[in-house]
């Protein structure tokens, strides 16, 4: 690694020639106009703006490049900018007049609240081909306001001539005033042209892995780069297809997929499984991308069927998903069902139901998930293609939790796999709200709250030794219903619910049952008996669902 220095004029010349570009995995510009304004003031007042970080390039860049925003592409990349994109972009665009909605001006007036030369950012709009306010393009009116366009400070002879022409127009050929303003502007131009920006450079032979490690540490707060961010540009160059465009098409056809997690991640992992690879980072980076593109329609079809299957099984979104591993696996396996007869399709659905619920209830994917899931997907894919109903992937032999395990599962909002699996069981009976009777759907699930069936405040009042925040003591209801119940004992809020609607006690019991909530222990306010009874209900449901059978309370 080498420490070097370069003047702003040389940085801008390199950007203009396309010699300095960005690796395509870099995020796009994100600075606010006030940040651009502050940067320009720092340069004018000769204050440091930090150092840059580049990768020296020889021949073909190791990452597909893209130019700085609004800069020409050029024909030869010498450096990839790893850190400093926002600063170089802000300087380049402001000096080029490249911001459509803002124009930046140096103030010639003394500042009362700022020591030094100030920069103003003026909002600009365009109507009928004219820029407003109209005075932003009028040198005389600008100077009356004490404003000089920042773009006049761009280094180079062409900008120098433009600055002189603007000054003459603004001063109406008043020679003394022209000379005074020209001296002032030339001093600003000198400060910009000679402003020194230090940078560190990685040598040409630096490995791709080392570059990504450095970039991640200095640019994303130690947050790992998305694999999609890293590979997308190189894939587009290799296969002539835009993954961004392909994903946009998938999102248009299967908008519900985004409810279950990051679509990019889901799709890349599904693609690895479709190529019989473990869905981990190295396998994604080594995918046959021409094959991914050729199989894209099949993958989209699998995604559409997987989302329909998840919704039918009352797995409504990622916030209530017990474990992510099953989602790309379901896409990969559903992608093999297009030519099946109705009977074979029914067999596949049973196998996939068994697979999914065992993924939720067992510890199969708690560790070494990538290796485990490829084993299961291989066997199940073979069974789906061949119609082998006797498929026996390892997950089908994984041990299910005991009744006591169910009774000890924690609160589902805390991302506990078993707790969320129990919560999903409570939705299998078309669970309806205890007050308004509305069924939980993908459209309203996000508005539901996690309600203690035996309220937390009530259990504290009776000094229960059993924790209140258990999965078996949870039901999804609307916030209004949750506020109505508050800390009332079950017997009281059951009576209130019966009295509040004209349908009476039978309807209240029906709504409780739709959640798999046993009525009798509630009437006795017996929390221990309630947990035991509900654990038995969930155990029965689990045994059915993990055997591939539908279940409803």
Short mmCIF file of C-alpha atoms in Angstrom, two decimals:
data_model
loop_
_atom_site.label_atom_id
_atom_site.label_comp_id
_atom_site.label_asym_id
_atom_site.label_seq_id
_atom_site.Cartn_x
_atom_site.Cartn_y
_atom_site.Cartn_z
CA UNK A 1 0.00 0.00 0.00
CA UNK A 2 1.41 3.41 -1.00
CA UNK A 3 0.55 6.91 0.25
CA UNK A 4 0.39 9.56 -2.48
CA UNK A 5 -0.96 13.07 -3.18
CA UNK A 6 -2.77 14.56 -6.14
CA UNK A 7 -4.16 18.03 -6.82
CA UNK A 8 -7.88 18.48 -7.41
CA UNK A 9 -7.21 19.59 -10.99
CA UNK A 10 -5.45 16.26 -11.70
CA UNK A 11 -8.27 14.29 -10.01
CA UNK A 12 -10.85 16.05 -12.18
CA UNK A 13 -8.77 15.54 -15.34
CA UNK A 14 -8.55 11.80 -14.55
CA UNK A 15 -12.32 11.63 -14.02
CA UNK A 16 -12.94 13.54 -17.28
CA UNK A 17 -10.72 11.12 -19.21
CA UNK A 18 -12.35 8.08 -17.58
CA UNK A 19 -9.05 7.04 -16.03
CA UNK A 20 -10.57 7.05 -12.53
CA UNK A 21 -13.79 5.07 -12.25
CA UNK A 22 -15.79 3.11 -9.70
CA UNK A 23 -16.15 -0.66 -9.34
CA UNK A 24 -19.76 -1.44 -10.25
CA UNK A 25 -20.42 -2.98 -6.83
CA UNK A 26 -20.12 0.50 -5.26
CA UNK A 27 -23.43 1.98 -4.16
CA UNK A 28 -24.55 5.09 -5.99
CA UNK A 29 -24.13 8.70 -4.81
CA UNK A 30 -25.92 9.41 -1.57
CA UNK A 31 -24.82 12.82 -0.32
CA UNK A 32 -27.32 15.55 0.48
CA UNK A 33 -26.98 19.01 -1.05
CA UNK A 34 -25.89 20.40 2.33
CA UNK A 35 -23.01 17.90 2.38
CA UNK A 36 -21.95 19.04 -1.10
CA UNK A 37 -22.14 22.64 0.09
CA UNK A 38 -19.97 21.85 3.12
CA UNK A 39 -17.36 20.11 0.95
CA UNK A 40 -17.08 23.09 -1.40
CA UNK A 41 -16.62 25.41 1.58
CA UNK A 42 -13.84 23.18 2.90
CA UNK A 43 -11.95 23.40 -0.40
CA UNK A 44 -12.45 27.18 -0.67
CA UNK A 45 -11.19 27.66 2.87
CA UNK A 46 -8.33 25.19 2.32
CA UNK A 47 -9.52 22.80 5.01
CA UNK A 48 -8.80 19.04 4.78
CA UNK A 49 -11.49 16.79 3.31
CA UNK A 50 -9.91 13.41 4.11
CA UNK A 51 -8.03 10.95 1.97
CA UNK A 52 -9.10 8.71 -0.93
CA UNK A 53 -8.44 5.03 -1.52
CA UNK A 54 -7.79 3.57 -4.98
CA UNK A 55 -6.83 0.29 -6.60
CA UNK A 56 -4.20 0.63 -9.33
CA UNK A 57 -5.29 -1.10 -12.55
CA UNK A 58 -3.22 -2.58 -15.33
CA UNK A 59 -5.04 -3.96 -18.38
CA UNK A 60 -8.57 -5.15 -17.73
CA UNK A 61 -9.93 -4.04 -14.33
CA UNK A 62 -10.61 -6.91 -11.88
CA UNK A 63 -14.13 -5.50 -11.36
CA UNK A 64 -16.43 -4.15 -14.03
CA UNK A 65 -16.08 -0.33 -13.85
CA UNK A 66 -18.56 2.50 -14.18
CA UNK A 67 -17.78 6.22 -14.53
CA UNK A 68 -18.33 8.82 -11.83
CA UNK A 69 -21.89 10.15 -12.14
CA UNK A 70 -22.27 12.36 -15.28
CA UNK A 71 -18.60 11.76 -16.28
CA UNK A 72 -17.68 10.26 -19.67
CA UNK A 73 -16.68 6.57 -19.74
CA UNK A 74 -13.26 7.03 -21.37
CA UNK A 75 -11.34 4.20 -23.01
CA UNK A 76 -8.82 3.15 -20.34
CA UNK A 77 -9.24 2.74 -16.59
CA UNK A 78 -6.07 3.30 -14.54
CA UNK A 79 -7.62 3.36 -11.06
CA UNK A 80 -10.74 2.13 -9.35
CA UNK A 81 -11.90 4.43 -6.56
CA UNK A 82 -12.64 2.33 -3.46
CA UNK A 83 -13.19 5.19 -1.02
CA UNK A 84 -14.00 8.80 -1.87
CA UNK A 85 -16.86 8.34 -4.32
CA UNK A 86 -19.16 10.84 -2.60
CA UNK A 87 -16.47 13.55 -2.40
CA UNK A 88 -15.19 13.19 -5.97
CA UNK A 89 -18.76 12.98 -7.31
CA UNK A 90 -19.78 16.12 -5.39
CA UNK A 91 -16.77 18.09 -6.64
CA UNK A 92 -17.12 16.89 -10.23
CA UNK A 93 -20.86 17.52 -10.51
CA UNK A 94 -20.95 20.88 -8.71
CA UNK A 95 -18.07 22.27 -10.81
CA UNK A 96 -19.72 20.95 -13.98
CA UNK A 97 -23.15 22.34 -13.03
CA UNK A 98 -24.34 18.73 -13.01
CA UNK A 99 -27.05 18.92 -10.32
CA UNK A 100 -30.41 19.38 -12.04
CA UNK A 101 -32.18 20.67 -8.92
CA UNK A 102 -29.41 22.72 -7.29
CA UNK A 103 -26.93 25.36 -8.37
CA UNK A 104 -24.03 26.21 -6.06
CA UNK A 105 -22.68 29.74 -5.62
CA UNK A 106 -19.75 31.30 -3.80
CA UNK A 107 -20.83 34.23 -1.65
CA UNK A 108 -18.85 37.46 -2.05
CA UNK A 109 -20.38 38.93 1.08
CA UNK A 110 -19.00 38.75 4.61
CA UNK A 111 -20.72 36.15 6.76
CA UNK A 112 -22.11 36.95 10.17
CA UNK A 113 -22.41 33.34 11.30
CA UNK A 114 -19.52 31.70 9.44
CA UNK A 115 -15.79 32.43 9.48
CA UNK A 116 -14.53 32.04 5.96
CA UNK A 117 -15.82 31.90 2.40
CA UNK A 118 -19.37 30.56 2.24
CA UNK A 119 -21.21 28.60 -0.44
CA UNK A 120 -24.95 28.86 -1.05
CA UNK A 121 -27.09 26.10 -2.59
CA UNK A 122 -30.05 27.45 -4.58
CA UNK A 123 -32.98 25.22 -5.52
CA UNK A 124 -33.64 25.26 -9.28
CA UNK A 125 -36.64 24.08 -11.27
CA UNK A 126 -37.34 23.98 -15.01
CA UNK A 127 -40.63 25.05 -16.61
CA UNK A 128 -41.20 25.44 -20.34
CA UNK A 129 -37.49 25.10 -20.98
CA UNK A 130 -36.50 27.91 -18.59
CA UNK A 131 -34.72 27.64 -15.23
CA UNK A 132 -36.31 29.23 -12.19
CA UNK A 133 -35.68 31.44 -10.36
CA UNK A 134 -34.79 33.36 -13.49
CA UNK A 135 -31.94 35.21 -11.81
CA UNK A 136 -29.83 32.01 -11.48
CA UNK A 137 -28.74 32.49 -15.11
CA UNK A 138 -28.47 36.31 -14.96
CA UNK A 139 -24.89 37.44 -14.10
CA UNK A 140 -25.97 40.98 -13.14
CA UNK A 141 -28.71 39.87 -10.75
CA UNK A 142 -26.49 37.18 -9.29
CA UNK A 143 -23.74 39.65 -8.50
CA UNK A 144 -26.31 42.01 -6.98
CA UNK A 145 -27.04 39.14 -4.58
CA UNK A 146 -23.33 38.63 -3.97
CA UNK A 147 -23.26 35.22 -5.72
CA UNK A 148 -20.71 33.74 -8.14
CA UNK A 149 -21.39 30.33 -9.78
CA UNK A 150 -19.14 27.55 -8.45
CA UNK A 151 -18.85 26.10 -11.96
CA UNK A 152 -16.64 29.11 -12.87
CA UNK A 153 -14.00 27.63 -10.55
CA UNK A 154 -13.51 24.49 -12.63
CA UNK A 155 -9.77 24.19 -13.41
CA UNK A 156 -8.71 24.65 -17.02
CA UNK A 157 -8.43 27.32 -19.68
CA UNK A 158 -11.97 26.90 -20.98
CA UNK A 159 -13.47 27.56 -17.55
CA UNK A 160 -11.03 30.46 -17.07
CA UNK A 161 -12.33 32.13 -20.25
CA UNK A 162 -15.93 31.45 -19.17
CA UNK A 163 -15.20 33.06 -15.79
CA UNK A 164 -13.80 36.20 -17.43
CA UNK A 165 -16.82 36.48 -19.75
CA UNK A 166 -19.23 36.05 -16.81
CA UNK A 167 -17.40 38.67 -14.72
CA UNK A 168 -17.51 41.21 -17.58
CA UNK A 169 -21.24 40.61 -18.05
CA UNK A 170 -21.93 40.84 -14.32
CA UNK A 171 -19.91 44.06 -13.88
CA UNK A 172 -21.33 45.64 -17.06
CA UNK A 173 -17.75 46.32 -18.24
CA UNK A 174 -16.92 48.45 -15.19
CA UNK A 175 -13.17 47.89 -15.50
CA UNK A 176 -12.27 48.59 -11.89
CA UNK A 177 -15.00 46.26 -10.68
CA UNK A 178 -14.03 43.64 -13.30
CA UNK A 179 -10.41 43.70 -12.13
CA UNK A 180 -11.37 43.45 -8.46
CA UNK A 181 -13.78 40.52 -8.99
CA UNK A 182 -11.41 38.80 -11.41
CA UNK A 183 -8.65 38.81 -8.76
CA UNK A 184 -11.06 37.37 -6.21
CA UNK A 185 -12.38 34.64 -8.54
CA UNK A 186 -8.88 33.74 -9.73
CA UNK A 187 -7.83 33.24 -6.10
CA UNK A 188 -10.78 30.85 -5.63
CA UNK A 189 -9.84 29.09 -8.86
CA UNK A 190 -6.25 28.73 -7.60
CA UNK A 191 -7.48 27.19 -4.37
CA UNK A 192 -9.58 24.64 -6.25
CA UNK A 193 -6.94 23.81 -8.85
CA UNK A 194 -4.10 23.33 -6.37
CA UNK A 195 -6.13 21.79 -3.55
CA UNK A 196 -4.24 18.70 -2.47
CA UNK A 197 -6.09 15.42 -1.86
CA UNK A 198 -4.02 12.60 -0.34
CA UNK A 199 -4.81 9.00 -1.20
CA UNK A 200 -3.69 5.46 -0.50
CA UNK A 201 -3.33 3.03 -3.37
CA UNK A 202 -3.45 -0.74 -3.49
CA UNK A 203 -0.97 -2.22 -5.99
CA UNK A 204 -2.04 -3.84 -9.24
CA UNK A 205 -1.41 -7.39 -8.03
CA UNK A 206 -3.81 -7.11 -5.05
CA UNK A 207 -6.17 -10.11 -5.08
CA UNK A 208 -9.91 -9.70 -5.57
CA UNK A 209 -10.59 -11.08 -2.09
CA UNK A 210 -8.21 -8.56 -0.50
CA UNK A 211 -9.80 -5.67 -2.39
CA UNK A 212 -13.28 -6.67 -1.22
CA UNK A 213 -12.05 -7.03 2.35
CA UNK A 214 -10.49 -3.55 2.30
CA UNK A 215 -13.54 -2.03 0.64
CA UNK A 216 -15.91 -3.58 3.16
CA UNK A 217 -13.89 -2.31 6.12
CA UNK A 218 -13.43 1.26 4.93
CA UNK A 219 -16.70 1.81 3.11
CA UNK A 220 -19.55 -0.10 4.75
CA UNK A 221 -18.81 -0.01 8.47
CA UNK A 222 -17.69 -3.67 8.47
CA UNK A 223 -21.06 -4.69 6.98
CA UNK A 224 -20.37 -7.41 4.37
CA UNK A 225 -21.08 -6.47 0.78
CA UNK A 226 -24.07 -8.06 -0.83
CA UNK A 227 -22.95 -10.83 -3.19
CA UNK A 228 -25.32 -9.32 -5.71
CA UNK A 229 -23.48 -5.98 -5.42
CA UNK A 230 -20.17 -7.68 -6.20
CA UNK A 231 -21.13 -9.89 -9.10
CA UNK A 232 -23.91 -8.12 -10.94
CA UNK A 233 -21.81 -5.97 -13.27
CA UNK A 234 -19.43 -8.76 -14.21
CA UNK A 235 -22.35 -11.05 -15.01
CA UNK A 236 -24.00 -8.42 -17.17
CA UNK A 237 -20.77 -8.06 -19.12
CA UNK A 238 -20.33 -11.83 -19.44
CA UNK A 239 -23.82 -12.92 -20.51
CA UNK A 240 -25.24 -9.72 -21.97
CA UNK A 241 -28.22 -9.69 -19.60
CA UNK A 242 -28.97 -7.24 -16.81
CA UNK A 243 -29.69 -9.01 -13.54
CA UNK A 244 -31.31 -5.81 -12.34
CA UNK A 245 -33.77 -6.02 -15.25
CA UNK A 246 -34.38 -9.73 -14.64
CA UNK A 247 -35.09 -9.10 -10.97
CA UNK A 248 -37.39 -6.22 -11.81
CA UNK A 249 -39.38 -8.56 -14.03
CA UNK A 250 -39.52 -11.18 -11.27
CA UNK A 251 -40.70 -8.60 -8.74
CA UNK A 252 -43.42 -7.54 -11.15
CA UNK A 253 -44.69 -11.10 -11.55
CA UNK A 254 -44.10 -12.30 -7.97
CA UNK A 255 -44.33 -9.18 -5.76
CA UNK A 256 -45.07 -11.33 -2.71
CA UNK A 257 -41.57 -12.83 -2.70
CA UNK A 258 -40.17 -9.67 -1.10
CA UNK A 259 -42.25 -10.32 2.02
CA UNK A 260 -40.01 -13.31 2.88
CA UNK A 261 -36.61 -11.62 2.75
CA UNK A 262 -34.11 -9.97 0.43
CA UNK A 263 -35.15 -10.99 -3.08
CA UNK A 264 -31.59 -10.86 -4.40
CA UNK A 265 -30.40 -13.25 -1.71
CA UNK A 266 -33.36 -15.60 -2.15
CA UNK A 267 -32.91 -15.78 -5.91
CA UNK A 268 -29.15 -16.34 -5.83
CA UNK A 269 -29.50 -19.16 -3.31
CA UNK A 270 -32.34 -20.73 -5.29
CA UNK A 271 -30.17 -20.58 -8.42
CA UNK A 272 -27.34 -22.45 -6.68
CA UNK A 273 -29.72 -25.19 -5.58
CA UNK A 274 -31.08 -25.47 -9.12
CA UNK A 275 -27.48 -26.10 -10.26
CA UNK A 276 -27.02 -28.73 -7.53
CA UNK A 277 -24.67 -26.55 -5.47
CA UNK A 278 -24.71 -25.65 -1.79
CA UNK A 279 -26.37 -22.22 -1.39
CA UNK A 280 -23.34 -20.49 0.14
CA UNK A 281 -21.18 -17.55 -0.95
CA UNK A 282 -18.43 -19.51 -2.78
CA UNK A 283 -21.03 -21.49 -4.75
CA UNK A 284 -22.88 -18.33 -5.73
CA UNK A 285 -19.67 -16.75 -6.99
CA UNK A 286 -18.95 -19.86 -9.10
CA UNK A 287 -22.41 -20.20 -10.66
CA UNK A 288 -22.79 -20.85 -14.38
CA UNK A 289 -24.43 -17.52 -15.18
CA UNK A 290 -25.37 -18.42 -18.72
CA UNK A 291 -27.31 -21.31 -17.21
CA UNK A 292 -28.92 -19.00 -14.64
CA UNK A 293 -30.15 -16.76 -17.45
CA UNK A 294 -31.37 -19.70 -19.55
CA UNK A 295 -33.25 -21.09 -16.52
CA UNK A 296 -34.62 -17.73 -15.43
CA UNK A 297 -38.19 -18.34 -16.60
CA UNK A 298 -38.18 -21.65 -14.72
CA UNK A 299 -36.85 -19.96 -11.58
CA UNK A 300 -39.55 -17.27 -11.77
CA UNK A 301 -42.20 -19.96 -12.18
CA UNK A 302 -40.80 -21.75 -9.13
CA UNK A 303 -40.83 -18.51 -7.14
CA UNK A 304 -44.46 -17.84 -8.05
CA UNK A 305 -45.52 -21.36 -7.02
CA UNK A 306 -43.45 -21.21 -3.82
CA UNK A 307 -45.10 -17.95 -2.73
CA UNK A 308 -48.55 -19.36 -3.47
CA UNK A 309 -47.65 -22.45 -1.43
CA UNK A 310 -46.35 -20.38 1.51
CA UNK A 311 -49.47 -18.25 1.55
CA UNK A 312 -51.71 -21.33 1.39
CA UNK A 313 -49.82 -22.78 4.37
CA UNK A 314 -50.40 -19.49 6.27
CA UNK A 315 -46.71 -18.58 6.23
CA UNK A 316 -47.49 -14.95 5.61
CA UNK A 317 -44.18 -13.05 5.73
CA UNK A 318 -40.55 -12.99 6.83
CA UNK A 319 -41.41 -11.49 10.21
CA UNK A 320 -43.13 -14.74 11.14
CA UNK A 321 -40.90 -17.10 9.13
CA UNK A 322 -39.26 -19.66 11.47
CA UNK A 323 -36.19 -20.19 9.30
CA UNK A 324 -35.09 -18.61 6.00
CA UNK A 325 -33.39 -21.71 4.56
CA UNK A 326 -36.64 -23.24 3.32
CA UNK A 327 -37.60 -20.35 1.02
CA UNK A 328 -34.93 -20.70 -1.73
CA UNK A 329 -35.22 -24.49 -1.36
CA UNK A 330 -38.97 -24.33 -2.05
CA UNK A 331 -38.34 -22.21 -5.15
CA UNK A 332 -35.77 -24.70 -6.48
CA UNK A 333 -38.11 -27.65 -5.91
CA UNK A 334 -41.30 -26.00 -7.16
CA UNK A 335 -39.43 -25.13 -10.36
CA UNK A 336 -39.53 -28.86 -11.21
CA UNK A 337 -43.33 -29.21 -11.11
CA UNK A 338 -44.38 -27.57 -14.36
CA UNK A 339 -45.09 -30.77 -16.34
CA UNK A 340 -46.61 -32.86 -13.54
CA UNK A 341 -50.05 -34.41 -13.78
CA UNK A 342 -52.60 -33.32 -11.13
CA UNK A 343 -51.98 -36.51 -9.12
CA UNK A 344 -48.20 -36.10 -9.26
CA UNK A 345 -48.58 -32.44 -8.35
CA UNK A 346 -50.58 -33.45 -5.29
CA UNK A 347 -47.84 -35.87 -4.27
CA UNK A 348 -45.22 -33.13 -4.70
CA UNK A 349 -47.27 -30.74 -2.58
CA UNK A 350 -47.46 -33.32 0.23
CA UNK A 351 -43.69 -33.88 0.12
CA UNK A 352 -42.99 -30.15 0.17
CA UNK A 353 -45.42 -29.57 3.04
CA UNK A 354 -43.64 -32.28 5.00
CA UNK A 355 -40.27 -30.75 4.11
CA UNK A 356 -41.24 -27.20 5.04
CA UNK A 357 -42.86 -27.95 8.39
CA UNK A 358 -39.99 -30.24 9.39
CA UNK A 359 -37.65 -27.38 8.52
CA UNK A 360 -39.69 -25.22 10.90
CA UNK A 361 -40.04 -27.69 13.78
CA UNK A 362 -36.70 -29.56 13.78
CA UNK A 363 -33.13 -28.40 14.34
CA UNK A 364 -32.07 -29.67 10.91
CA UNK A 365 -31.11 -26.21 9.62
CA UNK A 366 -29.89 -24.66 12.86
CA UNK A 367 -26.25 -25.35 11.92
CA UNK A 368 -24.47 -26.34 8.68
CA UNK A 369 -27.69 -25.36 6.93
CA UNK A 370 -26.12 -25.07 3.46
CA UNK A 371 -24.79 -28.62 3.47
CA UNK A 372 -27.96 -30.00 5.01
CA UNK A 373 -30.40 -28.34 2.64
CA UNK A 374 -28.63 -29.43 -0.56
CA UNK A 375 -28.87 -33.05 0.64
CA UNK A 376 -32.61 -32.69 1.24
CA UNK A 377 -33.26 -30.80 -1.99
CA UNK A 378 -31.41 -33.41 -4.08
CA UNK A 379 -33.50 -36.28 -2.70
CA UNK A 380 -36.79 -34.40 -2.89
CA UNK A 381 -36.10 -33.11 -6.40
CA UNK A 382 -35.46 -36.68 -7.53
CA UNK A 383 -38.69 -37.78 -5.90
CA UNK A 384 -40.69 -34.96 -7.54
CA UNK A 385 -39.28 -35.70 -10.99
CA UNK A 386 -39.67 -39.48 -10.70
CA UNK A 387 -42.88 -39.57 -8.69
CA UNK A 388 -41.16 -41.43 -5.84
CA UNK A 389 -43.52 -41.00 -2.88
CA UNK A 390 -41.17 -43.02 -0.68
CA UNK A 391 -38.57 -40.25 -0.62
CA UNK A 392 -36.60 -40.18 2.61
CA UNK A 393 -34.26 -37.17 2.79
CA UNK A 394 -32.40 -36.72 6.09
CA UNK A 395 -34.81 -34.02 7.23
CA UNK A 396 -37.63 -36.59 7.36
CA UNK A 397 -35.68 -38.44 10.06
CA UNK A 398 -34.85 -35.36 12.13
CA UNK A 399 -36.16 -35.46 15.67
CA UNK A 400 -39.29 -33.45 16.42
CA UNK A 401 -39.66 -31.44 19.64
CA UNK A 402 -41.44 -32.97 22.62
CA UNK A 403 -44.53 -31.60 24.30
CA UNK A 404 -42.29 -30.15 27.01
CA UNK A 405 -40.15 -28.44 24.35
CA UNK A 406 -43.31 -26.82 23.00
CA UNK A 407 -44.30 -25.64 26.48
CA UNK A 408 -40.90 -23.99 26.99
CA UNK A 409 -40.64 -22.21 23.61
CA UNK A 410 -40.19 -18.45 24.01
CA UNK A 411 -41.90 -15.41 22.52
CA UNK A 412 -42.23 -15.61 18.69
CA UNK A 413 -41.39 -11.96 18.09
CA UNK A 414 -37.82 -12.69 19.23
CA UNK A 415 -36.99 -14.71 16.08
CA UNK A 416 -37.08 -18.02 17.92
CA UNK A 417 -37.53 -20.77 15.31
CA UNK A 418 -39.71 -23.10 17.40
CA UNK A 419 -41.75 -20.22 18.82
CA UNK A 420 -42.54 -18.97 15.33
CA UNK A 421 -43.44 -22.48 14.17
CA UNK A 422 -45.95 -22.68 17.04
CA UNK A 423 -47.36 -19.28 16.06
CA UNK A 424 -47.85 -20.49 12.47
CA UNK A 425 -49.82 -23.47 13.78
CA UNK A 426 -52.21 -20.99 15.40
CA UNK A 427 -52.96 -19.55 11.95
CA UNK A 428 -53.94 -22.87 10.36
CA UNK A 429 -57.59 -22.54 11.37
CA UNK A 430 -58.14 -19.29 9.44
CA UNK A 431 -57.48 -17.43 12.71
CA UNK A 432 -59.93 -14.55 13.22
CA UNK A 433 -59.59 -11.54 15.47
CA UNK A 434 -61.16 -11.96 18.90
CA UNK A 435 -63.09 -8.69 18.54
CA UNK A 436 -63.74 -7.75 14.91
CA UNK A 437 -63.77 -11.32 13.55
CA UNK A 438 -61.48 -10.48 10.60
CA UNK A 439 -59.28 -13.35 9.41
CA UNK A 440 -55.51 -12.88 9.34
CA UNK A 441 -54.22 -12.52 5.76
CA UNK A 442 -51.08 -11.37 3.97
CA UNK A 443 -52.72 -7.95 3.65
CA UNK A 444 -53.25 -7.34 7.35
CA UNK A 445 -50.64 -9.53 9.09
CA UNK A 446 -48.23 -6.61 9.50
CA UNK A 447 -50.88 -4.73 11.50
CA UNK A 448 -51.35 -7.56 13.99
CA UNK A 449 -49.84 -7.49 17.46
CA UNK A 450 -48.46 -10.29 19.60
CA UNK A 451 -51.03 -10.67 22.38
CA UNK A 452 -50.63 -12.61 25.64
CA UNK A 453 -53.71 -14.85 25.87
CA UNK A 454 -53.21 -14.83 29.63
CA UNK A 455 -52.20 -11.14 29.93
CA UNK A 456 -48.77 -10.42 31.36
CA UNK A 457 -50.15 -7.95 33.89
CA UNK A 458 -52.76 -10.42 35.09
CA UNK A 459 -50.17 -13.20 35.60
CA UNK A 460 -47.92 -10.83 37.54
CA UNK A 461 -50.89 -9.93 39.71
CA UNK A 462 -51.58 -13.54 40.61
CA UNK A 463 -47.81 -14.16 40.99
CA UNK A 464 -47.63 -16.97 38.48
CA UNK A 465 -44.32 -18.86 38.56
CA UNK A 466 -44.69 -19.78 34.89
CA UNK A 467 -43.37 -17.12 32.42
CA UNK A 468 -46.04 -15.23 30.49
CA UNK A 469 -44.02 -14.67 27.29
CA UNK A 470 -44.26 -18.16 25.87
CA UNK A 471 -45.21 -19.10 22.33
CA UNK A 472 -48.20 -21.10 23.57
CA UNK A 473 -49.52 -17.97 25.30
CA UNK A 474 -49.42 -15.90 22.11
CA UNK A 475 -52.09 -14.92 19.58
CA UNK A 476 -52.02 -12.40 16.75
CA UNK A 477 -54.77 -9.80 17.11
CA UNK A 478 -55.35 -6.18 16.05
CA UNK A 479 -53.96 -3.38 18.19
CA UNK A 480 -57.49 -2.19 18.98
CA UNK A 481 -58.43 -5.61 20.32
CA UNK A 482 -55.17 -5.75 22.25
CA UNK A 483 -55.95 -2.40 23.93
CA UNK A 484 -59.48 -3.59 24.74
CA UNK A 485 -58.25 -6.76 26.48
CA UNK A 486 -55.38 -5.03 28.33
CA UNK A 487 -54.64 -6.90 31.59
CA UNK A 488 -58.03 -8.48 32.15
CA UNK A 489 -58.21 -12.07 33.29
CA UNK A 490 -59.34 -14.44 30.48
CA UNK A 491 -62.76 -15.10 32.01
CA UNK A 492 -63.51 -11.37 32.10
CA UNK A 493 -62.42 -10.54 28.55
CA UNK A 494 -64.23 -13.62 27.23
CA UNK A 495 -67.42 -12.33 28.89
CA UNK A 496 -66.74 -8.82 27.53
CA UNK A 497 -66.28 -10.17 24.02
CA UNK A 498 -69.55 -12.14 24.23
CA UNK A 499 -71.42 -9.07 25.46
CA UNK A 500 -69.83 -6.75 22.90
CA UNK A 501 -71.18 -8.59 19.87
CA UNK A 502 -74.70 -9.72 19.13
CA UNK A 503 -73.58 -13.26 18.27
CA UNK A 504 -72.88 -14.11 21.89
CA UNK A 505 -70.71 -16.72 23.57
CA UNK A 506 -70.67 -19.23 20.71
CA UNK A 507 -68.95 -16.75 18.41
CA UNK A 508 -66.30 -15.96 21.04
CA UNK A 509 -65.55 -19.67 21.46
CA UNK A 510 -65.36 -20.07 17.67
CA UNK A 511 -62.84 -17.24 17.36
CA UNK A 512 -60.69 -18.67 20.14
CA UNK A 513 -60.78 -22.09 18.52
CA UNK A 514 -59.67 -20.61 15.17
CA UNK A 515 -56.35 -19.78 16.90
CA UNK A 516 -56.07 -23.24 18.44
CA UNK A 517 -56.85 -21.71 21.84
CA UNK A 518 -58.62 -24.12 24.24
CA UNK A 519 -61.72 -22.60 25.83
CA UNK A 520 -62.14 -24.54 29.07
CA UNK A 521 -58.87 -23.56 30.87
CA UNK A 522 -59.60 -19.91 30.02
CA UNK A 523 -62.96 -20.09 31.76
CA UNK A 524 -61.19 -21.40 34.85
CA UNK A 525 -58.34 -18.87 34.57
CA UNK A 526 -55.99 -21.88 34.87
CA UNK A 527 -52.74 -20.88 33.16
CA UNK A 528 -50.87 -24.16 33.72
CA UNK A 529 -53.79 -26.21 32.38
CA UNK A 530 -54.07 -23.82 29.43
CA UNK A 531 -50.41 -24.33 28.45
CA UNK A 532 -50.74 -28.09 28.77
CA UNK A 533 -53.92 -28.23 26.70
CA UNK A 534 -52.59 -25.91 24.01
CA UNK A 535 -49.29 -27.83 23.87
CA UNK A 536 -51.32 -30.96 23.15
CA UNK A 537 -53.16 -29.14 20.32
CA UNK A 538 -49.89 -27.90 18.80
CA UNK A 539 -48.31 -31.35 19.16
CA UNK A 540 -51.21 -32.88 17.24
CA UNK A 541 -50.91 -30.21 14.55
CA UNK A 542 -47.15 -30.65 14.30
CA UNK A 543 -47.44 -34.40 13.82
CA UNK A 544 -49.94 -33.88 11.01
CA UNK A 545 -48.11 -31.06 9.19
CA UNK A 546 -44.68 -32.69 9.43
CA UNK A 547 -46.24 -35.83 7.93
CA UNK A 548 -47.47 -33.78 4.96
CA UNK A 549 -51.14 -33.62 6.02
CA UNK A 550 -53.28 -30.52 6.34
CA UNK A 551 -54.47 -29.63 9.84
CA UNK A 552 -57.04 -27.30 11.31
CA UNK A 553 -58.34 -26.88 14.87
#
